């Protein structure tokens, strides 16, 4: 396990990290974990780990401990699509995953599919902060990480769609004033009436908070690489190779084949490829056509409202002007 390289993907929700995670997961030597800090937060091991981070006991946490925490296969964080792996059993994994969800038997799934000694373990987490930022700086700085950022208009419209369909619950929307006053007093001073803003404007303010907070952290830690989701979708092969290089993952043809298969999909094929996945969360989609659909849906008024909030952001200027 000491030979396993840990890596991370961070982003705001609805920024494309699920597809980037699938690209990374397509590598046969990567064990991938989907949002373990949020999905496994009820487990005692994760609760104890979180308490140590929050109670300033993080100096004793090593990367080996994080790997041991995340390595066990669990159906909530080791989920379709499944790819051939060099380090773990793959036989009947789709069927076993379905059975483990229906019968609620995660321990059997873990026994069958936990890898022994993967060369790489990568996890992705979404939200308004970076969960490992409380680690000892030397430990945190040793973990190569990607921060994926999406055009604010695409992010806001996708988030609104999810909320309107009941697929995304976001307590920050109800408590946004308190959240900003505690976490970003300067931004709260700029938007003191944020609690009474429209949902669209609230989401734009939260996009601004999240990406600028991550940018400040990246300014201190060169192990964090900012990547544009929009660029990933328009140049998936080139950008994925850059991501792999940063995460210290060698290139593999299996990933290239997955990219090619996505690029060849039409909309009907995309709908049919997903396994027990709502269209909203489907990774089987042509990125070139899917990522920019917001441009046909957004009104001029909504676009202007979002850009008035975010257009002075250095991250917005760097990636989207």
PDB file of C-alpha atoms in Angstrom:
ATOM      1  CA  UNK A   1       0.000   0.000   0.000  1.00  0.00           C
ATOM      2  CA  UNK A   2       2.968   2.293   0.547  1.00  0.00           C
ATOM      3  CA  UNK A   3       3.551   2.065  -3.215  1.00  0.00           C
ATOM      4  CA  UNK A   4       0.062   3.371  -4.050  1.00  0.00           C
ATOM      5  CA  UNK A   5      -0.041   6.922  -5.441  1.00  0.00           C
ATOM      6  CA  UNK A   6      -2.959   8.929  -4.058  1.00  0.00           C
ATOM      7  CA  UNK A   7      -4.672  11.522  -6.251  1.00  0.00           C
ATOM      8  CA  UNK A   8      -7.763  13.706  -6.019  1.00  0.00           C
ATOM      9  CA  UNK A   9     -10.374  15.558  -8.070  1.00  0.00           C
ATOM     10  CA  UNK A  10     -12.172  18.502  -6.500  1.00  0.00           C
ATOM     11  CA  UNK A  11     -14.890  20.680  -7.973  1.00  0.00           C
ATOM     12  CA  UNK A  12     -18.141  22.456  -7.396  1.00  0.00           C
ATOM     13  CA  UNK A  13     -21.138  20.221  -8.077  1.00  0.00           C
ATOM     14  CA  UNK A  14     -22.348  20.099 -11.697  1.00  0.00           C
ATOM     15  CA  UNK A  15     -18.897  20.923 -13.033  1.00  0.00           C
ATOM     16  CA  UNK A  16     -18.252  17.718 -14.968  1.00  0.00           C
ATOM     17  CA  UNK A  17     -16.230  15.886 -12.337  1.00  0.00           C
ATOM     18  CA  UNK A  18     -18.267  12.692 -12.779  1.00  0.00           C
ATOM     19  CA  UNK A  19     -17.126  12.434 -16.395  1.00  0.00           C
ATOM     20  CA  UNK A  20     -13.525  13.309 -15.522  1.00  0.00           C
ATOM     21  CA  UNK A  21     -13.690  10.652 -12.829  1.00  0.00           C
ATOM     22  CA  UNK A  22     -14.883   8.105 -15.389  1.00  0.00           C
ATOM     23  CA  UNK A  23     -11.959   9.011 -17.646  1.00  0.00           C
ATOM     24  CA  UNK A  24      -9.525   8.405 -14.794  1.00  0.00           C
ATOM     25  CA  UNK A  25     -11.356   5.252 -13.724  1.00  0.00           C
ATOM     26  CA  UNK A  26     -10.994   3.873 -17.254  1.00  0.00           C
ATOM     27  CA  UNK A  27      -7.281   3.318 -16.588  1.00  0.00           C
ATOM     28  CA  UNK A  28      -6.646  -0.335 -15.621  1.00  0.00           C
ATOM     29  CA  UNK A  29      -4.219   0.573 -12.820  1.00  0.00           C
ATOM     30  CA  UNK A  30      -6.454   3.126 -11.067  1.00  0.00           C
ATOM     31  CA  UNK A  31      -8.763   2.334  -8.169  1.00  0.00           C
ATOM     32  CA  UNK A  32     -11.349   5.117  -8.220  1.00  0.00           C
ATOM     33  CA  UNK A  33     -13.647   6.282  -5.420  1.00  0.00           C
ATOM     34  CA  UNK A  34     -16.725   8.437  -6.055  1.00  0.00           C
ATOM     35  CA  UNK A  35     -17.313  11.121  -3.376  1.00  0.00           C
ATOM     36  CA  UNK A  36     -16.266   9.009  -0.366  1.00  0.00           C
ATOM     37  CA  UNK A  37     -16.318  11.853   2.180  1.00  0.00           C
ATOM     38  CA  UNK A  38     -19.966  12.631   1.515  1.00  0.00           C
ATOM     39  CA  UNK A  39     -21.325   9.190   0.611  1.00  0.00           C
ATOM     40  CA  UNK A  40     -19.599   7.297   3.443  1.00  0.00           C
ATOM     41  CA  UNK A  41     -19.877  10.009   6.089  1.00  0.00           C
ATOM     42  CA  UNK A  42     -22.104   7.789   8.252  1.00  0.00           C
ATOM     43  CA  UNK A  43     -19.341   5.203   8.630  1.00  0.00           C
ATOM     44  CA  UNK A  44     -17.437   5.336  11.910  1.00  0.00           C
ATOM     45  CA  UNK A  45     -14.007   5.385  10.236  1.00  0.00           C
ATOM     46  CA  UNK A  46     -14.928   8.416   8.129  1.00  0.00           C
ATOM     47  CA  UNK A  47     -16.527  10.173  11.097  1.00  0.00           C
ATOM     48  CA  UNK A  48     -13.370   9.669  13.153  1.00  0.00           C
ATOM     49  CA  UNK A  49     -11.195  10.898  10.293  1.00  0.00           C
ATOM     50  CA  UNK A  50     -13.359  13.993   9.833  1.00  0.00           C
ATOM     51  CA  UNK A  51     -13.229  14.725  13.568  1.00  0.00           C
ATOM     52  CA  UNK A  52      -9.429  14.604  13.528  1.00  0.00           C
ATOM     53  CA  UNK A  53      -9.320  17.050  10.617  1.00  0.00           C
ATOM     54  CA  UNK A  54     -11.643  19.473  12.397  1.00  0.00           C
ATOM     55  CA  UNK A  55     -10.043  19.144  15.840  1.00  0.00           C
ATOM     56  CA  UNK A  56      -6.544  20.064  14.694  1.00  0.00           C
ATOM     57  CA  UNK A  57      -5.292  16.507  15.011  1.00  0.00           C
ATOM     58  CA  UNK A  58      -4.495  16.282  11.319  1.00  0.00           C
ATOM     59  CA  UNK A  59      -0.741  16.432  11.811  1.00  0.00           C
ATOM     60  CA  UNK A  60      -0.702  12.710  12.523  1.00  0.00           C
ATOM     61  CA  UNK A  61      -2.618  11.761   9.353  1.00  0.00           C
ATOM     62  CA  UNK A  62      -0.521  10.246   6.561  1.00  0.00           C
ATOM     63  CA  UNK A  63      -1.356   9.495   2.953  1.00  0.00           C
ATOM     64  CA  UNK A  64      -1.117   5.775   3.788  1.00  0.00           C
ATOM     65  CA  UNK A  65      -3.923   6.196   6.316  1.00  0.00           C
ATOM     66  CA  UNK A  66      -6.085   8.005   3.753  1.00  0.00           C
ATOM     67  CA  UNK A  67      -5.488   5.209   1.250  1.00  0.00           C
ATOM     68  CA  UNK A  68      -6.438   2.545   3.813  1.00  0.00           C
ATOM     69  CA  UNK A  69      -9.605   4.499   4.599  1.00  0.00           C
ATOM     70  CA  UNK A  70     -10.709   4.754   0.962  1.00  0.00           C
ATOM     71  CA  UNK A  71      -9.433   1.496  -0.498  1.00  0.00           C
ATOM     72  CA  UNK A  72     -12.269  -0.906   0.439  1.00  0.00           C
ATOM     73  CA  UNK A  73     -14.713  -1.298  -2.429  1.00  0.00           C
ATOM     74  CA  UNK A  74     -18.151  -0.052  -1.417  1.00  0.00           C
ATOM     75  CA  UNK A  75     -21.131   0.078  -3.797  1.00  0.00           C
ATOM     76  CA  UNK A  76     -21.768   3.740  -2.939  1.00  0.00           C
ATOM     77  CA  UNK A  77     -18.314   4.866  -4.079  1.00  0.00           C
ATOM     78  CA  UNK A  78     -17.204   2.082  -6.448  1.00  0.00           C
ATOM     79  CA  UNK A  79     -19.967   2.245  -9.036  1.00  0.00           C
ATOM     80  CA  UNK A  80     -20.626   1.908 -12.777  1.00  0.00           C
ATOM     81  CA  UNK A  81     -19.247   2.221 -15.318  1.00  0.00           C
ATOM     82  CA  UNK A  82     -16.820  -0.580 -14.497  1.00  0.00           C
ATOM     83  CA  UNK A  83     -13.611  -1.092 -16.465  1.00  0.00           C
ATOM     84  CA  UNK A  84     -11.084  -3.919 -16.709  1.00  0.00           C
ATOM     85  CA  UNK A  85      -8.557  -3.592 -13.891  1.00  0.00           C
ATOM     86  CA  UNK A  86      -5.088  -5.015 -13.418  1.00  0.00           C
ATOM     87  CA  UNK A  87      -5.363  -5.098  -9.614  1.00  0.00           C
ATOM     88  CA  UNK A  88      -8.822  -6.483  -8.831  1.00  0.00           C
ATOM     89  CA  UNK A  89     -11.435  -9.050  -9.773  1.00  0.00           C
ATOM     90  CA  UNK A  90     -13.817  -7.712 -12.381  1.00  0.00           C
ATOM     91  CA  UNK A  91     -15.961 -10.775 -13.078  1.00  0.00           C
ATOM     92  CA  UNK A  92     -19.716 -10.140 -12.716  1.00  0.00           C
ATOM     93  CA  UNK A  93     -19.105  -6.797 -11.024  1.00  0.00           C
ATOM     94  CA  UNK A  94     -22.165  -5.143 -12.571  1.00  0.00           C
ATOM     95  CA  UNK A  95     -24.405  -7.907 -11.244  1.00  0.00           C
ATOM     96  CA  UNK A  96     -22.697  -7.915  -7.837  1.00  0.00           C
ATOM     97  CA  UNK A  97     -23.051  -4.139  -7.594  1.00  0.00           C
ATOM     98  CA  UNK A  98     -26.788  -4.333  -8.306  1.00  0.00           C
ATOM     99  CA  UNK A  99     -27.219  -7.166  -5.797  1.00  0.00           C
ATOM    100  CA  UNK A 100     -25.271  -5.312  -3.113  1.00  0.00           C
ATOM    101  CA  UNK A 101     -27.522  -2.262  -3.528  1.00  0.00           C
ATOM    102  CA  UNK A 102     -30.766  -4.246  -3.548  1.00  0.00           C
ATOM    103  CA  UNK A 103     -29.805  -6.613  -0.713  1.00  0.00           C
ATOM    104  CA  UNK A 104     -27.769  -4.000   1.187  1.00  0.00           C
ATOM    105  CA  UNK A 105     -24.698  -6.212   1.470  1.00  0.00           C
ATOM    106  CA  UNK A 106     -21.720  -3.856   1.017  1.00  0.00           C
ATOM    107  CA  UNK A 107     -19.383  -6.160   2.957  1.00  0.00           C
ATOM    108  CA  UNK A 108     -19.735  -8.921   0.359  1.00  0.00           C
ATOM    109  CA  UNK A 109     -19.017  -6.426  -2.428  1.00  0.00           C
ATOM    110  CA  UNK A 110     -15.953  -5.185  -0.516  1.00  0.00           C
ATOM    111  CA  UNK A 111     -14.697  -8.736   0.000  1.00  0.00           C
ATOM    112  CA  UNK A 112     -14.925  -9.501  -3.707  1.00  0.00           C
ATOM    113  CA  UNK A 113     -13.705  -6.264  -5.272  1.00  0.00           C
ATOM    114  CA  UNK A 114     -11.330  -4.444  -2.907  1.00  0.00           C
ATOM    115  CA  UNK A 115      -8.008  -4.178  -4.755  1.00  0.00           C
ATOM    116  CA  UNK A 116      -4.934  -5.593  -3.055  1.00  0.00           C
ATOM    117  CA  UNK A 117      -2.235  -3.130  -4.024  1.00  0.00           C
ATOM    118  CA  UNK A 118      -3.300  -0.709  -6.787  1.00  0.00           C
ATOM    119  CA  UNK A 119      -0.673   1.540  -8.300  1.00  0.00           C
ATOM    120  CA  UNK A 120      -3.049   4.506  -8.090  1.00  0.00           C
ATOM    121  CA  UNK A 121      -5.994   5.442  -5.896  1.00  0.00           C
ATOM    122  CA  UNK A 122      -7.932   8.518  -7.035  1.00  0.00           C
ATOM    123  CA  UNK A 123     -11.037   9.949  -5.415  1.00  0.00           C
ATOM    124  CA  UNK A 124     -13.327  12.790  -6.389  1.00  0.00           C
ATOM    125  CA  UNK A 125     -15.291  15.071  -4.101  1.00  0.00           C
ATOM    126  CA  UNK A 126     -17.605  17.980  -4.891  1.00  0.00           C
ATOM    127  CA  UNK A 127     -18.711  20.906  -2.763  1.00  0.00           C
ATOM    128  CA  UNK A 128     -17.781  24.372  -1.580  1.00  0.00           C
ATOM    129  CA  UNK A 129     -14.506  23.371   0.024  1.00  0.00           C
ATOM    130  CA  UNK A 130     -11.644  20.902  -0.246  1.00  0.00           C
ATOM    131  CA  UNK A 131     -11.994  18.208   2.445  1.00  0.00           C
ATOM    132  CA  UNK A 132      -8.271  17.461   2.847  1.00  0.00           C
ATOM    133  CA  UNK A 133      -7.183  21.096   3.094  1.00  0.00           C
ATOM    134  CA  UNK A 134      -6.909  20.701   6.878  1.00  0.00           C
ATOM    135  CA  UNK A 135      -4.099  18.173   6.560  1.00  0.00           C
ATOM    136  CA  UNK A 136      -0.538  18.940   7.476  1.00  0.00           C
ATOM    137  CA  UNK A 137       0.737  21.151   4.601  1.00  0.00           C
ATOM    138  CA  UNK A 138       3.520  18.725   3.736  1.00  0.00           C
ATOM    139  CA  UNK A 139       1.079  15.810   3.491  1.00  0.00           C
ATOM    140  CA  UNK A 140      -1.539  17.769   1.552  1.00  0.00           C
ATOM    141  CA  UNK A 141       1.128  19.136  -0.767  1.00  0.00           C
ATOM    142  CA  UNK A 142       2.229  15.609  -1.647  1.00  0.00           C
ATOM    143  CA  UNK A 143      -1.183  14.646  -3.085  1.00  0.00           C
ATOM    144  CA  UNK A 144      -1.563  15.681  -6.746  1.00  0.00           C
ATOM    145  CA  UNK A 145      -5.028  17.136  -7.225  1.00  0.00           C
ATOM    146  CA  UNK A 146      -7.197  18.474 -10.039  1.00  0.00           C
ATOM    147  CA  UNK A 147      -9.654  21.313  -9.502  1.00  0.00           C
ATOM    148  CA  UNK A 148     -12.204  21.155 -12.306  1.00  0.00           C
ATOM    149  CA  UNK A 149     -13.981  24.410 -13.127  1.00  0.00           C
ATOM    150  CA  UNK A 150     -16.935  24.808 -15.485  1.00  0.00           C
ATOM    151  CA  UNK A 151     -18.223  27.947 -17.191  1.00  0.00           C
ATOM    152  CA  UNK A 152     -20.434  29.635 -14.566  1.00  0.00           C
ATOM    153  CA  UNK A 153     -23.443  29.817 -16.890  1.00  0.00           C
ATOM    154  CA  UNK A 154     -23.279  26.087 -17.611  1.00  0.00           C
ATOM    155  CA  UNK A 155     -22.771  25.297 -13.937  1.00  0.00           C
ATOM    156  CA  UNK A 156     -25.634  27.501 -12.743  1.00  0.00           C
ATOM    157  CA  UNK A 157     -28.129  26.228 -15.339  1.00  0.00           C
ATOM    158  CA  UNK A 158     -27.233  22.604 -14.646  1.00  0.00           C
ATOM    159  CA  UNK A 159     -27.583  23.161 -10.897  1.00  0.00           C
ATOM    160  CA  UNK A 160     -30.980  24.811 -11.363  1.00  0.00           C
ATOM    161  CA  UNK A 161     -32.112  21.876 -13.502  1.00  0.00           C
ATOM    162  CA  UNK A 162     -31.071  19.435 -10.791  1.00  0.00           C
ATOM    163  CA  UNK A 163     -32.836  21.375  -8.071  1.00  0.00           C
ATOM    164  CA  UNK A 164     -36.016  21.748 -10.115  1.00  0.00           C
ATOM    165  CA  UNK A 165     -36.061  17.988 -10.752  1.00  0.00           C
ATOM    166  CA  UNK A 166     -35.420  17.217  -7.090  1.00  0.00           C
ATOM    167  CA  UNK A 167     -32.071  15.579  -7.887  1.00  0.00           C
ATOM    168  CA  UNK A 168     -29.923  17.999  -5.910  1.00  0.00           C
ATOM    169  CA  UNK A 169     -30.579  19.321  -2.419  1.00  0.00           C
ATOM    170  CA  UNK A 170     -28.429  22.266  -1.365  1.00  0.00           C
ATOM    171  CA  UNK A 171     -28.734  23.627   2.158  1.00  0.00           C
ATOM    172  CA  UNK A 172     -26.361  26.454   1.225  1.00  0.00           C
ATOM    173  CA  UNK A 173     -29.166  28.008  -0.805  1.00  0.00           C
ATOM    174  CA  UNK A 174     -31.303  28.379   2.333  1.00  0.00           C
ATOM    175  CA  UNK A 175     -28.428  29.430   4.590  1.00  0.00           C
ATOM    176  CA  UNK A 176     -26.317  31.303   2.076  1.00  0.00           C
ATOM    177  CA  UNK A 177     -26.107  34.524   4.076  1.00  0.00           C
ATOM    178  CA  UNK A 178     -24.811  32.775   7.179  1.00  0.00           C
ATOM    179  CA  UNK A 179     -22.513  30.562   5.108  1.00  0.00           C
ATOM    180  CA  UNK A 180     -20.853  33.500   3.338  1.00  0.00           C
ATOM    181  CA  UNK A 181     -20.597  35.639   6.465  1.00  0.00           C
ATOM    182  CA  UNK A 182     -18.702  32.809   8.188  1.00  0.00           C
ATOM    183  CA  UNK A 183     -16.561  31.639   5.268  1.00  0.00           C
ATOM    184  CA  UNK A 184     -16.051  34.725   3.085  1.00  0.00           C
ATOM    185  CA  UNK A 185     -16.783  37.994   4.918  1.00  0.00           C
ATOM    186  CA  UNK A 186     -15.468  40.017   1.968  1.00  0.00           C
ATOM    187  CA  UNK A 187     -17.873  38.377  -0.467  1.00  0.00           C
ATOM    188  CA  UNK A 188     -20.728  38.733   2.004  1.00  0.00           C
ATOM    189  CA  UNK A 189     -19.920  42.439   2.372  1.00  0.00           C
ATOM    190  CA  UNK A 190     -20.159  42.746  -1.413  1.00  0.00           C
ATOM    191  CA  UNK A 191     -23.518  40.935  -1.520  1.00  0.00           C
ATOM    192  CA  UNK A 192     -25.185  41.575   1.872  1.00  0.00           C
ATOM    193  CA  UNK A 193     -28.617  40.947   0.342  1.00  0.00           C
ATOM    194  CA  UNK A 194     -27.609  37.542  -1.043  1.00  0.00           C
ATOM    195  CA  UNK A 195     -30.322  35.739   0.949  1.00  0.00           C
ATOM    196  CA  UNK A 196     -33.041  37.579  -0.994  1.00  0.00           C
ATOM    197  CA  UNK A 197     -31.480  37.109  -4.435  1.00  0.00           C
ATOM    198  CA  UNK A 198     -32.985  34.837  -7.075  1.00  0.00           C
ATOM    199  CA  UNK A 199     -31.848  31.200  -7.081  1.00  0.00           C
ATOM    200  CA  UNK A 200     -29.867  31.879 -10.251  1.00  0.00           C
ATOM    201  CA  UNK A 201     -27.934  34.751  -8.664  1.00  0.00           C
ATOM    202  CA  UNK A 202     -27.325  32.788  -5.466  1.00  0.00           C
ATOM    203  CA  UNK A 203     -25.756  29.988  -7.503  1.00  0.00           C
ATOM    204  CA  UNK A 204     -23.567  32.496  -9.337  1.00  0.00           C
ATOM    205  CA  UNK A 205     -22.335  33.878  -5.995  1.00  0.00           C
ATOM    206  CA  UNK A 206     -21.627  30.348  -4.765  1.00  0.00           C
ATOM    207  CA  UNK A 207     -19.699  29.585  -7.978  1.00  0.00           C
ATOM    208  CA  UNK A 208     -17.622  32.697  -7.338  1.00  0.00           C
ATOM    209  CA  UNK A 209     -16.987  31.714  -3.722  1.00  0.00           C
ATOM    210  CA  UNK A 210     -16.015  28.122  -4.536  1.00  0.00           C
ATOM    211  CA  UNK A 211     -13.599  28.769  -7.391  1.00  0.00           C
ATOM    212  CA  UNK A 212     -11.892  31.740  -5.751  1.00  0.00           C
ATOM    213  CA  UNK A 213     -11.479  29.810  -2.498  1.00  0.00           C
ATOM    214  CA  UNK A 214      -9.913  26.933  -4.446  1.00  0.00           C
ATOM    215  CA  UNK A 215      -7.704  29.380  -6.342  1.00  0.00           C
ATOM    216  CA  UNK A 216      -6.344  30.793  -3.080  1.00  0.00           C
ATOM    217  CA  UNK A 217      -5.484  27.284  -1.950  1.00  0.00           C
ATOM    218  CA  UNK A 218      -3.878  26.486  -5.311  1.00  0.00           C
ATOM    219  CA  UNK A 219      -1.753  29.603  -4.917  1.00  0.00           C
ATOM    220  CA  UNK A 220      -0.159  27.987  -1.863  1.00  0.00           C
ATOM    221  CA  UNK A 221      -0.022  24.431  -3.186  1.00  0.00           C
ATOM    222  CA  UNK A 222       1.411  23.720  -6.658  1.00  0.00           C
ATOM    223  CA  UNK A 223       0.041  20.180  -6.397  1.00  0.00           C
ATOM    224  CA  UNK A 224      -3.404  21.601  -7.348  1.00  0.00           C
ATOM    225  CA  UNK A 225      -3.921  21.963 -11.094  1.00  0.00           C
ATOM    226  CA  UNK A 226      -6.914  23.960 -12.353  1.00  0.00           C
ATOM    227  CA  UNK A 227      -8.556  22.376 -15.411  1.00  0.00           C
ATOM    228  CA  UNK A 228     -11.448  23.756 -17.468  1.00  0.00           C
ATOM    229  CA  UNK A 229     -14.300  21.314 -18.035  1.00  0.00           C
ATOM    230  CA  UNK A 230     -15.137  23.156 -21.250  1.00  0.00           C
ATOM    231  CA  UNK A 231     -11.610  22.585 -22.562  1.00  0.00           C
ATOM    232  CA  UNK A 232     -11.743  18.956 -21.409  1.00  0.00           C
ATOM    233  CA  UNK A 233     -14.881  18.463 -23.510  1.00  0.00           C
ATOM    234  CA  UNK A 234     -13.595  20.160 -26.649  1.00  0.00           C
ATOM    235  CA  UNK A 235     -10.114  18.557 -26.475  1.00  0.00           C
ATOM    236  CA  UNK A 236     -10.658  15.446 -24.338  1.00  0.00           C
ATOM    237  CA  UNK A 237      -7.598  13.489 -25.417  1.00  0.00           C
ATOM    238  CA  UNK A 238      -5.111  16.318 -24.911  1.00  0.00           C
ATOM    239  CA  UNK A 239      -6.570  17.534 -21.615  1.00  0.00           C
ATOM    240  CA  UNK A 240      -6.947  14.027 -20.176  1.00  0.00           C
ATOM    241  CA  UNK A 241      -3.288  13.356 -20.950  1.00  0.00           C
ATOM    242  CA  UNK A 242      -2.408  16.555 -19.059  1.00  0.00           C
ATOM    243  CA  UNK A 243      -4.542  15.422 -16.119  1.00  0.00           C
ATOM    244  CA  UNK A 244      -2.921  11.979 -16.090  1.00  0.00           C
ATOM    245  CA  UNK A 245       0.556  13.497 -16.162  1.00  0.00           C
ATOM    246  CA  UNK A 246      -0.278  15.717 -13.189  1.00  0.00           C
ATOM    247  CA  UNK A 247      -1.703  12.758 -11.245  1.00  0.00           C
ATOM    248  CA  UNK A 248       1.412  10.721 -12.161  1.00  0.00           C
ATOM    249  CA  UNK A 249      -0.658   8.147 -14.041  1.00  0.00           C
ATOM    250  CA  UNK A 250       0.923   6.690 -17.209  1.00  0.00           C
ATOM    251  CA  UNK A 251      -1.152   6.890 -20.359  1.00  0.00           C
ATOM    252  CA  UNK A 252      -3.065   3.763 -21.404  1.00  0.00           C
ATOM    253  CA  UNK A 253      -4.925   2.783 -24.556  1.00  0.00           C
ATOM    254  CA  UNK A 254      -8.002   1.716 -22.569  1.00  0.00           C
ATOM    255  CA  UNK A 255      -8.631   5.359 -21.644  1.00  0.00           C
ATOM    256  CA  UNK A 256      -8.184   6.448 -25.241  1.00  0.00           C
ATOM    257  CA  UNK A 257     -10.703   3.806 -26.315  1.00  0.00           C
ATOM    258  CA  UNK A 258     -13.217   5.108 -23.761  1.00  0.00           C
ATOM    259  CA  UNK A 259     -12.770   8.668 -25.031  1.00  0.00           C
ATOM    260  CA  UNK A 260     -13.243   7.507 -28.625  1.00  0.00           C
ATOM    261  CA  UNK A 261     -16.397   5.609 -27.659  1.00  0.00           C
ATOM    262  CA  UNK A 262     -17.863   8.742 -26.039  1.00  0.00           C
ATOM    263  CA  UNK A 263     -16.994  10.919 -29.023  1.00  0.00           C
ATOM    264  CA  UNK A 264     -18.831   8.545 -31.356  1.00  0.00           C
ATOM    265  CA  UNK A 265     -22.100   8.545 -29.378  1.00  0.00           C
ATOM    266  CA  UNK A 266     -25.267  10.197 -30.580  1.00  0.00           C
ATOM    267  CA  UNK A 267     -27.976  11.299 -28.121  1.00  0.00           C
ATOM    268  CA  UNK A 268     -30.036   8.099 -28.348  1.00  0.00           C
ATOM    269  CA  UNK A 269     -26.992   5.901 -27.763  1.00  0.00           C
ATOM    270  CA  UNK A 270     -26.067   8.055 -24.781  1.00  0.00           C
ATOM    271  CA  UNK A 271     -29.449   7.430 -23.155  1.00  0.00           C
ATOM    272  CA  UNK A 272     -29.211   3.667 -23.690  1.00  0.00           C
ATOM    273  CA  UNK A 273     -25.631   3.163 -22.470  1.00  0.00           C
ATOM    274  CA  UNK A 274     -26.112   4.176 -18.828  1.00  0.00           C
ATOM    275  CA  UNK A 275     -26.581   1.443 -16.238  1.00  0.00           C
ATOM    276  CA  UNK A 276     -29.097   2.447 -13.549  1.00  0.00           C
ATOM    277  CA  UNK A 277     -28.134   6.086 -14.113  1.00  0.00           C
ATOM    278  CA  UNK A 278     -30.434   9.035 -14.656  1.00  0.00           C
ATOM    279  CA  UNK A 279     -29.723  10.995 -17.817  1.00  0.00           C
ATOM    280  CA  UNK A 280     -28.743  13.936 -15.587  1.00  0.00           C
ATOM    281  CA  UNK A 281     -25.751  11.986 -14.213  1.00  0.00           C
ATOM    282  CA  UNK A 282     -24.874   9.931 -17.302  1.00  0.00           C
ATOM    283  CA  UNK A 283     -21.159   9.704 -18.196  1.00  0.00           C
ATOM    284  CA  UNK A 284     -21.956   8.101 -21.564  1.00  0.00           C
ATOM    285  CA  UNK A 285     -22.440  11.232 -23.613  1.00  0.00           C
ATOM    286  CA  UNK A 286     -20.591  12.956 -26.415  1.00  0.00           C
ATOM    287  CA  UNK A 287     -18.691  15.709 -24.571  1.00  0.00           C
ATOM    288  CA  UNK A 288     -18.267  17.930 -27.610  1.00  0.00           C
ATOM    289  CA  UNK A 289     -22.023  18.368 -28.026  1.00  0.00           C
ATOM    290  CA  UNK A 290     -23.187  17.884 -24.417  1.00  0.00           C
ATOM    291  CA  UNK A 291     -21.082  20.464 -22.581  1.00  0.00           C
ATOM    292  CA  UNK A 292     -22.355  23.527 -24.476  1.00  0.00           C
ATOM    293  CA  UNK A 293     -26.106  22.821 -24.536  1.00  0.00           C
ATOM    294  CA  UNK A 294     -26.603  25.568 -21.965  1.00  0.00           C
ATOM    295  CA  UNK A 295     -25.766  28.113 -24.668  1.00  0.00           C
ATOM    296  CA  UNK A 296     -28.976  27.243 -26.504  1.00  0.00           C
ATOM    297  CA  UNK A 297     -31.061  27.273 -23.313  1.00  0.00           C
ATOM    298  CA  UNK A 298     -29.945  30.373 -21.416  1.00  0.00           C
ATOM    299  CA  UNK A 299     -31.719  33.692 -21.857  1.00  0.00           C
ATOM    300  CA  UNK A 300     -29.774  36.896 -22.452  1.00  0.00           C
ATOM    301  CA  UNK A 301     -31.114  38.262 -19.155  1.00  0.00           C
ATOM    302  CA  UNK A 302     -29.967  35.248 -17.134  1.00  0.00           C
ATOM    303  CA  UNK A 303     -26.549  35.190 -18.787  1.00  0.00           C
ATOM    304  CA  UNK A 304     -26.048  38.898 -18.074  1.00  0.00           C
ATOM    305  CA  UNK A 305     -27.128  38.419 -14.442  1.00  0.00           C
ATOM    306  CA  UNK A 306     -24.581  35.645 -13.921  1.00  0.00           C
ATOM    307  CA  UNK A 307     -21.745  37.464 -15.658  1.00  0.00           C
ATOM    308  CA  UNK A 308     -22.323  40.649 -13.665  1.00  0.00           C
ATOM    309  CA  UNK A 309     -21.465  38.622 -10.571  1.00  0.00           C
ATOM    310  CA  UNK A 310     -18.542  36.532 -11.852  1.00  0.00           C
ATOM    311  CA  UNK A 311     -16.905  38.476 -14.692  1.00  0.00           C
ATOM    312  CA  UNK A 312     -14.255  40.138 -12.506  1.00  0.00           C
ATOM    313  CA  UNK A 313     -13.090  36.815 -11.101  1.00  0.00           C
ATOM    314  CA  UNK A 314      -9.477  36.000 -12.079  1.00  0.00           C
ATOM    315  CA  UNK A 315     -10.572  32.396 -12.685  1.00  0.00           C
ATOM    316  CA  UNK A 316     -13.367  33.514 -15.006  1.00  0.00           C
ATOM    317  CA  UNK A 317     -10.976  35.778 -16.912  1.00  0.00           C
ATOM    318  CA  UNK A 318      -8.357  33.040 -17.144  1.00  0.00           C
ATOM    319  CA  UNK A 319     -10.610  30.332 -18.555  1.00  0.00           C
ATOM    320  CA  UNK A 320     -13.736  31.874 -20.046  1.00  0.00           C
ATOM    321  CA  UNK A 321     -13.160  35.379 -21.414  1.00  0.00           C
TER     322      UNK A 321
END
